[in-house]
Short mmCIF file of C-alpha atoms in Angstrom, two decimals:
data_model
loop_
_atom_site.label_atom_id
_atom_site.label_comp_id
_atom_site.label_asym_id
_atom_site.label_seq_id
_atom_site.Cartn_x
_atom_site.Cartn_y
_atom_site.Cartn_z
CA UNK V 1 -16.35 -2.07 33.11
CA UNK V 2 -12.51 -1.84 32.53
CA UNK V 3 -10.93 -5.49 33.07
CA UNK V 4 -9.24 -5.35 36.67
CA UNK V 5 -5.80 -5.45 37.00
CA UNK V 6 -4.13 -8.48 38.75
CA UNK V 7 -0.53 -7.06 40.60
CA UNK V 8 2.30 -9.25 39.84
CA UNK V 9 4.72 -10.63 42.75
CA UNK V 10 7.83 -8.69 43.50
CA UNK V 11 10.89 -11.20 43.26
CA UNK V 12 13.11 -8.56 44.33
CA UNK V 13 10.89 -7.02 48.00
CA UNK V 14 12.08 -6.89 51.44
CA UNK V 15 12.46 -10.27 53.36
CA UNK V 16 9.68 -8.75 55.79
CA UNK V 17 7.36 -8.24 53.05
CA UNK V 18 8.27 -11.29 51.42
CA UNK V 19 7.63 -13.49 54.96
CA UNK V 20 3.81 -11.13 54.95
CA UNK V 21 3.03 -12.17 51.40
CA UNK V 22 1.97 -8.79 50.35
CA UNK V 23 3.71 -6.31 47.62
CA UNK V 24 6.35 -4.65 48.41
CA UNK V 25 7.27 -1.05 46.94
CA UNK V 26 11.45 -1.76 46.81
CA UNK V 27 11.72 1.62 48.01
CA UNK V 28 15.64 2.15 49.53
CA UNK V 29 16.72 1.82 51.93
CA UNK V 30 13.32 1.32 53.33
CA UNK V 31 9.73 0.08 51.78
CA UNK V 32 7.12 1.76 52.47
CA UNK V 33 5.21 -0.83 54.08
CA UNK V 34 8.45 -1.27 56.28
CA UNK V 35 8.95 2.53 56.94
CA UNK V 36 5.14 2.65 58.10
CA UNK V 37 4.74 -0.32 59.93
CA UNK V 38 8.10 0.74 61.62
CA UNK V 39 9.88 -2.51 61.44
CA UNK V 40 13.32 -3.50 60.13
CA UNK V 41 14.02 -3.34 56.34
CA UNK V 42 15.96 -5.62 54.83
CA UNK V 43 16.36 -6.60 51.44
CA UNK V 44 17.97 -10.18 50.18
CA UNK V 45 21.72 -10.17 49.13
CA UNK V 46 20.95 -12.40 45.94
CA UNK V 47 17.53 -14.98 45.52
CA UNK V 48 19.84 -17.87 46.25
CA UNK V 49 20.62 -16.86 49.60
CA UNK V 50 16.97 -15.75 50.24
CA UNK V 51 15.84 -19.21 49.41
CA UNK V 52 18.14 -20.71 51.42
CA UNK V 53 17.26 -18.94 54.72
CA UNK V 54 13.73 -18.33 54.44
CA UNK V 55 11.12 -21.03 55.21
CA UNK V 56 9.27 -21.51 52.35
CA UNK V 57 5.97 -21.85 51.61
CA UNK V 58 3.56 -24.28 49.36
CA UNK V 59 3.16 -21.61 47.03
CA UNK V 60 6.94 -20.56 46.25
CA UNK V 61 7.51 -24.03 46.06
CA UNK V 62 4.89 -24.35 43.46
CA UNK V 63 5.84 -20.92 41.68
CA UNK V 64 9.77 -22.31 41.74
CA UNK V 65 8.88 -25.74 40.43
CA UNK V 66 7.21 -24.27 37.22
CA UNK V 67 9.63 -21.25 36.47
CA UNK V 68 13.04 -23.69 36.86
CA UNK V 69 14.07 -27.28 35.87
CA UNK V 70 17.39 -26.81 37.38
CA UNK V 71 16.73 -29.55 39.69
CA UNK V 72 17.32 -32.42 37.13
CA UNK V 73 15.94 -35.94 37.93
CA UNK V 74 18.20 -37.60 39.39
CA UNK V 75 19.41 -35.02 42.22
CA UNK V 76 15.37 -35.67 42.80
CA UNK V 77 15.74 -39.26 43.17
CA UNK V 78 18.86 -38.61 45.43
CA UNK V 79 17.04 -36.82 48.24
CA UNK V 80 14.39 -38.73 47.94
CA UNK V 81 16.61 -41.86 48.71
CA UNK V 82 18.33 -40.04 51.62
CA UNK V 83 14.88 -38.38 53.01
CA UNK V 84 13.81 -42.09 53.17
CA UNK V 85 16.66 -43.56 54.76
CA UNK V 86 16.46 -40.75 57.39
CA UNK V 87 12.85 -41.57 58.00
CA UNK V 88 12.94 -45.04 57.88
CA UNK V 89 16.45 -45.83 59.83
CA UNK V 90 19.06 -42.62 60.64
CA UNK V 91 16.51 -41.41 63.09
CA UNK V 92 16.37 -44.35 64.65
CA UNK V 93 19.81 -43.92 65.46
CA UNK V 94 19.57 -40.60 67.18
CA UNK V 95 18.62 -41.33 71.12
CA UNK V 96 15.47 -39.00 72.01
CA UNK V 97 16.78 -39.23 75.67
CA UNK V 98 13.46 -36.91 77.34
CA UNK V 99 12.11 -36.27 73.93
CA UNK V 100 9.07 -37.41 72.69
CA UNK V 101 9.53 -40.63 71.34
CA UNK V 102 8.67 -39.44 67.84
CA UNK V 103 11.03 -36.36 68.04
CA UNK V 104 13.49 -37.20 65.41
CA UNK V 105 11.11 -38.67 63.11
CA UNK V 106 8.58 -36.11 63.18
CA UNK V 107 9.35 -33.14 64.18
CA UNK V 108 13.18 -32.49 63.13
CA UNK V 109 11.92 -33.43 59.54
CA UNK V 110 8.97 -31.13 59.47
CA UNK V 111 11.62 -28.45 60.14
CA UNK V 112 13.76 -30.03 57.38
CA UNK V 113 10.63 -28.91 54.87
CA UNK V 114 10.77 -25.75 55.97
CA UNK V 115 14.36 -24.41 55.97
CA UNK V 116 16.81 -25.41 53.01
CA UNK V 117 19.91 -25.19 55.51
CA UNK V 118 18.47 -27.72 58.08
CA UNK V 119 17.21 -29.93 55.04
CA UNK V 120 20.90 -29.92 53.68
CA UNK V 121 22.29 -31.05 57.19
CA UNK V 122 19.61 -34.10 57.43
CA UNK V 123 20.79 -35.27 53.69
CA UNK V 124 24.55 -35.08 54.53
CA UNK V 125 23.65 -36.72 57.73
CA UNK V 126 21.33 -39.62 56.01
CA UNK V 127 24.47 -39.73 53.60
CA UNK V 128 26.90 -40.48 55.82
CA UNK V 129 24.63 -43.06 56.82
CA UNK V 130 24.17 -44.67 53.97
CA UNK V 131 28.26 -44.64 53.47
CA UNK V 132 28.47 -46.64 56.78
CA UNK V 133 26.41 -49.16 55.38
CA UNK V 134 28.47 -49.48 52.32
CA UNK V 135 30.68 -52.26 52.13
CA UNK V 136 32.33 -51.58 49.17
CA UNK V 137 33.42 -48.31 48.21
CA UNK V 138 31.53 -45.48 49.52
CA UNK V 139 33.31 -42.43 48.33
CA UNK V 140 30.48 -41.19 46.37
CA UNK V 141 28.31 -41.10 49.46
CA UNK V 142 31.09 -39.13 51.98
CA UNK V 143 31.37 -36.66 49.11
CA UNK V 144 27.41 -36.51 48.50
CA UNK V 145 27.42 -35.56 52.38
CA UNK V 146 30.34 -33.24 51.87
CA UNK V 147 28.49 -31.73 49.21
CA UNK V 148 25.05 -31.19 51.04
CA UNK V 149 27.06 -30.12 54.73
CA UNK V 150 29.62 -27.76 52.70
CA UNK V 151 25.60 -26.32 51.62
CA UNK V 152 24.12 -26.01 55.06
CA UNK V 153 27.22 -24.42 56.57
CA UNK V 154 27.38 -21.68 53.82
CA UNK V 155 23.80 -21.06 54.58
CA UNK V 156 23.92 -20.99 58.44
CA UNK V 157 26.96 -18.35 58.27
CA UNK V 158 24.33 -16.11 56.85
CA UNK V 159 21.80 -17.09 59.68
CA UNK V 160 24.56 -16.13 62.19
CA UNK V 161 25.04 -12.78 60.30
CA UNK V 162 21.32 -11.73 60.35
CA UNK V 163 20.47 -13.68 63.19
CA UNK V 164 16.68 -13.29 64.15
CA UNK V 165 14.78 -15.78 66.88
CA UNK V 166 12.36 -17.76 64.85
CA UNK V 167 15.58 -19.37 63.54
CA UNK V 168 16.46 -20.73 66.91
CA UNK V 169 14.45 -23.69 66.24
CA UNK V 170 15.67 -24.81 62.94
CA UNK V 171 19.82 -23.59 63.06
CA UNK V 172 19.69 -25.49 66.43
CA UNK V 173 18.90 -29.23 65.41
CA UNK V 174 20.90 -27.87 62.13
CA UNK V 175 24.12 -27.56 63.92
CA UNK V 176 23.36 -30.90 65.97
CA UNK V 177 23.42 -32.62 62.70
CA UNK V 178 26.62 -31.14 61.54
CA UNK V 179 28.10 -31.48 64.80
CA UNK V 180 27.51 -35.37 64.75
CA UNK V 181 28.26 -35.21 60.73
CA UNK V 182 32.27 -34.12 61.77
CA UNK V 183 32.01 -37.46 64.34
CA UNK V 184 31.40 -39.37 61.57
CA UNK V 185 33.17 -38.33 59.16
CA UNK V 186 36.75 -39.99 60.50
CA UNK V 187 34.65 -43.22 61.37
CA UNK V 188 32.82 -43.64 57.75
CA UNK V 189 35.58 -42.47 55.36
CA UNK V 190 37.96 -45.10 54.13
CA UNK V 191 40.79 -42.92 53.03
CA UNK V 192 44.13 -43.09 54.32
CA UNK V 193 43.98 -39.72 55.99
CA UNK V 194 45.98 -39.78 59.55
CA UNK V 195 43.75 -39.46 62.39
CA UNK V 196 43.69 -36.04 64.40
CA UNK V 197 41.89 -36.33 67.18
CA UNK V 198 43.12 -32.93 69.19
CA UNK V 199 42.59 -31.22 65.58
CA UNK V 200 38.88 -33.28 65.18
CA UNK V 201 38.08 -31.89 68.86
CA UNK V 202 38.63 -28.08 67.76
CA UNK V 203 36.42 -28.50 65.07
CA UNK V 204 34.07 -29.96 67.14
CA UNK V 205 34.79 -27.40 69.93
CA UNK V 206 33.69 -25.11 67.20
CA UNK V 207 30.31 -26.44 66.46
CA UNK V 208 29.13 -27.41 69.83
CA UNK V 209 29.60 -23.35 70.17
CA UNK V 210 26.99 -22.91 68.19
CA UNK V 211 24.68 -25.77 69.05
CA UNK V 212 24.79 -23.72 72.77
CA UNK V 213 24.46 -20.57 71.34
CA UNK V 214 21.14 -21.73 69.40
CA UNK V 215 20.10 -23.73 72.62
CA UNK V 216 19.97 -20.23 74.67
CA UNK V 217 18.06 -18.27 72.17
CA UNK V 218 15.82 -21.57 71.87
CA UNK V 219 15.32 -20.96 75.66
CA UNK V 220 14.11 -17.01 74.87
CA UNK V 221 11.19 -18.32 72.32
CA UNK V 222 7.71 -17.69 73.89
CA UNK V 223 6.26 -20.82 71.75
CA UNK V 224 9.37 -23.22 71.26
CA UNK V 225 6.50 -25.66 69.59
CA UNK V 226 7.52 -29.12 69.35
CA UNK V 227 11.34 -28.23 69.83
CA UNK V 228 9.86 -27.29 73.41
CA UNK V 229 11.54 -31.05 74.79
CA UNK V 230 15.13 -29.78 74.91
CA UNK V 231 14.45 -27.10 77.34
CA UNK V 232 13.95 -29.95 79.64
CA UNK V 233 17.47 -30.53 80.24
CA UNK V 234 18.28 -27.19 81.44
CA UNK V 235 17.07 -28.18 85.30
CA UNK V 236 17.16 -31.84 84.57
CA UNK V 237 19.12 -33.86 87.05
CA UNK V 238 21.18 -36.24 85.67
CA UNK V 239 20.54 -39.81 86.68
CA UNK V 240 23.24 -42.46 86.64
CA UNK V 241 20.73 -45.67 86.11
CA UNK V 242 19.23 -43.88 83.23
CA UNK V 243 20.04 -45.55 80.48
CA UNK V 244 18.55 -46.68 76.89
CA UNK V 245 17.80 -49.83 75.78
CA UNK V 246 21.02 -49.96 73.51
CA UNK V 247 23.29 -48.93 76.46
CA UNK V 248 22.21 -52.23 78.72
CA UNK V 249 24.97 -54.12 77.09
CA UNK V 250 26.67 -55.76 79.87
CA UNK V 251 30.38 -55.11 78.47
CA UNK V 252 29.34 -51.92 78.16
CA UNK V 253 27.96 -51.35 81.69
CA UNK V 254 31.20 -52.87 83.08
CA UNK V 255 33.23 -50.27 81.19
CA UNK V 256 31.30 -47.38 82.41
CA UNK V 257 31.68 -49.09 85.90
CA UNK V 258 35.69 -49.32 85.49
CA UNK V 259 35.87 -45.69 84.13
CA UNK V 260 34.25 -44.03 86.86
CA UNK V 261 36.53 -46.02 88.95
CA UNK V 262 39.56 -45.35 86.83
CA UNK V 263 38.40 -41.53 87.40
CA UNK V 264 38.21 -41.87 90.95
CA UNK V 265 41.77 -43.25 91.31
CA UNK V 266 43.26 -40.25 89.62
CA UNK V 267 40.84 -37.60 91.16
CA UNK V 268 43.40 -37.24 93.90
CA UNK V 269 46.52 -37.38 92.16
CA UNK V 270 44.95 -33.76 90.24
CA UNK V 271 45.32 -31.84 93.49
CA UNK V 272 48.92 -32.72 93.42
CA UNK V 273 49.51 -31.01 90.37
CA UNK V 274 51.30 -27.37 89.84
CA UNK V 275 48.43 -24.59 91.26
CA UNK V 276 48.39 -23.28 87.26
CA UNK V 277 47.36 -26.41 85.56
CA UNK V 278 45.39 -27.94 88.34
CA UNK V 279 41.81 -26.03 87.68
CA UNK V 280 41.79 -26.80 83.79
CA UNK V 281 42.31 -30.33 84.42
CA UNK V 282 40.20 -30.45 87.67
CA UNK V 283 37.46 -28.50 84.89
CA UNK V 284 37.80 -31.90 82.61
CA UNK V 285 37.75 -34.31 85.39
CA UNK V 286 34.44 -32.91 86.65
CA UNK V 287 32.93 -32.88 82.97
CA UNK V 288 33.83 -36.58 82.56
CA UNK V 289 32.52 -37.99 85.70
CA UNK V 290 29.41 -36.62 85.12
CA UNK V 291 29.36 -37.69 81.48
CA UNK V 292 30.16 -41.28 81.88
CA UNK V 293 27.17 -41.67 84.28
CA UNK V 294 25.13 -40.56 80.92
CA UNK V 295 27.27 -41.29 77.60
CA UNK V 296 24.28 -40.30 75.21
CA UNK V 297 22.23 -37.08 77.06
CA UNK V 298 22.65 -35.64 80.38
CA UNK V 299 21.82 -31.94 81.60
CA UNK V 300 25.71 -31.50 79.87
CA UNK V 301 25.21 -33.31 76.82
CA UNK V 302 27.08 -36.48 77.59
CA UNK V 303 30.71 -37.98 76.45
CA UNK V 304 30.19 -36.57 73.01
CA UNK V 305 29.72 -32.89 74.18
CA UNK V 306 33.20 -32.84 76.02
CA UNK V 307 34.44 -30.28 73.30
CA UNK V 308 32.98 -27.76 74.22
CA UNK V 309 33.93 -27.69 77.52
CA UNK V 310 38.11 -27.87 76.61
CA UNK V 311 39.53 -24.76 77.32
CA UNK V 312 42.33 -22.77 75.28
CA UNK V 313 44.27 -23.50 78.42
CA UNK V 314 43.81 -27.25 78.29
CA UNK V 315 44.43 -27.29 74.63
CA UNK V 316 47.74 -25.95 75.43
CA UNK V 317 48.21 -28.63 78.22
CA UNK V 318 47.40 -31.22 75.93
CA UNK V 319 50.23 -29.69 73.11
CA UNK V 320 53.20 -29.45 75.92
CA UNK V 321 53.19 -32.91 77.01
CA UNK V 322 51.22 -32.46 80.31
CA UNK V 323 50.31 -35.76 81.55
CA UNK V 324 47.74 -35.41 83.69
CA UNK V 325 46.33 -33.33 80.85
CA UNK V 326 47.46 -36.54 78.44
CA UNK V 327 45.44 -39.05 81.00
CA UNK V 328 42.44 -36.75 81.03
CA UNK V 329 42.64 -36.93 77.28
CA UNK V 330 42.78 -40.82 77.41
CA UNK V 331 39.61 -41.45 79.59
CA UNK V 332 37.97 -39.18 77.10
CA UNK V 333 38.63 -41.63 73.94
CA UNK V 334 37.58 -44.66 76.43
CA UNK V 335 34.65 -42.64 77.55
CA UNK V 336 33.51 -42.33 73.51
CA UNK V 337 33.88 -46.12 73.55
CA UNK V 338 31.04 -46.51 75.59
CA UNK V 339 29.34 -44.92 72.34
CA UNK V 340 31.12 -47.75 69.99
CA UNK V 341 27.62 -49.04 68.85
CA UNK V 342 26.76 -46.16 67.42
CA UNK V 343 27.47 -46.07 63.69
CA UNK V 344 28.52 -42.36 63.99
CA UNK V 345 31.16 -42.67 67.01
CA UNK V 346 32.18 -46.45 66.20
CA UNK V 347 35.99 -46.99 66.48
CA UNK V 348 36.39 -42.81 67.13
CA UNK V 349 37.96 -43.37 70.89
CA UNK V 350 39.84 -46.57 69.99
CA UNK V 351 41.40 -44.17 67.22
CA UNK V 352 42.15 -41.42 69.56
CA UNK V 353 43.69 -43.96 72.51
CA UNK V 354 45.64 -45.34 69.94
CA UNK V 355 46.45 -41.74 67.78
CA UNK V 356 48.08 -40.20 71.85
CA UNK V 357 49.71 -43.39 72.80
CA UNK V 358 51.81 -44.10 69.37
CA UNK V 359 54.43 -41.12 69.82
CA UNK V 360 55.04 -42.07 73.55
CA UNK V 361 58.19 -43.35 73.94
CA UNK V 362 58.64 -43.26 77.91
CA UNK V 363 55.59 -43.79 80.20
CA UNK V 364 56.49 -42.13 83.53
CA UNK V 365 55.89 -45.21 85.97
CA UNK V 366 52.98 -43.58 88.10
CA UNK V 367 51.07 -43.83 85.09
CA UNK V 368 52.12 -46.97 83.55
CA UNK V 369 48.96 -48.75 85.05
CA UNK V 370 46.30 -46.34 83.47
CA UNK V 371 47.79 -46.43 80.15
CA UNK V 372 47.88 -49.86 80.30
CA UNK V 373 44.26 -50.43 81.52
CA UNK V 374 43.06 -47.59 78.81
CA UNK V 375 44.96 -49.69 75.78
CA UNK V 376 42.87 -52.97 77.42
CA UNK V 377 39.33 -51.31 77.51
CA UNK V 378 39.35 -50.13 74.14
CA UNK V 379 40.79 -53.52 72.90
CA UNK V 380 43.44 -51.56 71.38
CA UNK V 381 46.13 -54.48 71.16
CA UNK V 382 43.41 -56.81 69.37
CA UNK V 383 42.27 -53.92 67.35
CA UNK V 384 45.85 -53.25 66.24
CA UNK V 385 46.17 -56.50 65.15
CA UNK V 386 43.27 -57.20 62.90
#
């Protein structure tokens, strides 16, 4: 009886095939299995950007491990370290809000085993961590993050490009991370770079684009799984005695308390303004009282999500000296204060109080009071100082 013939695996099939496990017939522009299943055919640019999107499985990781030694030992060690660090303390970090307690430490790494992209965002993020920590110098960590974010972005601008559900799940905690990566970067680098904070926020802007983009398709998955807890803040009403643990300090209850009150003062003062500007900054106001009642979470996102709602309009406010636009701007960095205990936000709104109020030279006097109470709640004179 003739010896039977075992088929060997095609490293070069359809992404279709490749996800079914079966052999694929390369056929152009469409396999055969593809062409008589009826189903979308495509074929991977190059195997690094296959690996990088597709989830993989025990057995490619197997198959990859014994074909390459690419990954040398130490790069092993490295993620190791950072994996660790992320399971041990970073995701302590992250508030689960109406999450499962165990969200963050179960169920965002599982995903990180999975897909390359969101595993590169977790190790940039656990790096960044670790830099904070440093008390020395910490370059080699920022770059290490710079390294494994400049990674994750490359691969989630290929995600965008052939954009298919199932990776609602994974690109959305993906561009959390990197979201909260560009808040920390400014707060965890020791360089002497000069602090943008209206350049920072268009960046951000940027990402928190695609963190609600990825939110809505998460909303169109029939099984979300265990990323299922986020759609609860879609209807959620937002709840101003709602608070975590970390947020009960009493300084920083009584700051919350004086911003909403500083917020109130100037509500009024907004309908005074020119017809043209008073909707964008009326648009901000709203945002922010909403946001200070819940810093960290909220049906909105909180104080860190304000990005996203700053309009081109209010960007161009902001760049032709409009002051109610300028106070707006203000409440915002005291607002991120109330976030100052988190090691990715830490002196962030202190900086960007201190980054709008250096070029003022002349205060008009209706608003000499605010600025003055904004310097005093971020501690900006004692912070200057030290």
């Amino acid at each position: 009886m003739p010896s039977r013939r075992s088929h060997t695996k095609s490293r070069k099939g359809c992404l279709q095939c490749k996800r079914r496990h079966v052999k694929c017939d390369e056929e152009l522009p469409k396999c055969g299995l593809c062409q008589k299943r009826k189903l979308q055919c495509k074929y991977p640019a190059s195997s690094n950007e296959a690996d990088s999107l597709n989830p993989s499985t025990p057995q490619d990781e197997v198959e990859s491990m014994c074909s390459s030694n690419e990954l040398s030992l130490s790069t092993r060690m490295l993620e190791m370290r950072l994996f660790h660090l992320y399971l041990t303390e970073t995701y302590i970090t992250l508030y689960p809000g109406k999450l499962d307690t165990n969200h963050f430490q179960s169920a965002v790494p599982g995903l990180a085993t999975s897909y390359p992209f969101c595993l590169d965002a977790l190790l940039a993020f656990s790096a960044l961590h670790l830099a904070s920590k440093e008390t020395g110098d910490n370059r080699q960590w920022v770059e290490c993050a710079l390294k494994y974010q400049n990674r994750s972005c490359s691969a989630m601008s290929r995600v965008l490009a052939e954009f298919s559900v199932e990776y609602s799940g994974p690109a959305f905690i993906c561009s959390i991370l990197i979201m909260l990566c560009s808040y920390a970067y400014p707060c965890v680098s020791k360089d002497d770079q000069p602090f943008d904070p209206l350049g920072q926020i268009l960046e951000i802007r940027r990402l928190l684009a695609g963190c609600a983009f990825f939110f809505h398709q998460l909303g169109k998955m029939e099984h979300p799984g265990e990323l299922a807890g986020w759609l609860r803040y879609k209807d959620a009403e937002d709840s101003e005695e709602e608070l975590s643990k970390e947020q009960q300090d009493p300084k920083l209850i009584q700051l919350r308390s004086a911003l909403l009150d500083s917020l109130a003062r100037i509500r009024g003062m907004i309908d005074e303004v020119d017809e043209s500007r008073r909707e964008v900054n009326q648009d901000i106001w709203e945002f922010l009282n909403e946001a200070v009642k819940r810093p960290l979470g909220g049906r909105e996102g909180g104080v860190i999500a304000l990005p996203v709602r700053i309009s081109d309009a209010y960007v161009d406010l902001l760049k032709e000296g409009d002051w109610m636009a300028r106070i707006l701007f203000l409440h915002y960095g005291v607002g991120m204060h109330l976030l100052s205990d988190r090691w990715f936000v830490r002196d962030w709104g202190r900086r960007l109080v201190s980054t709008v109020l250096q070029p003022l030279k002349e205060i008009p006097p209706e608003w000499k009071e605010t600025v003055a109470w904004t310097r005093q709640a971020v501690d900006l004179d004692k912070w200057s100082r030290s």
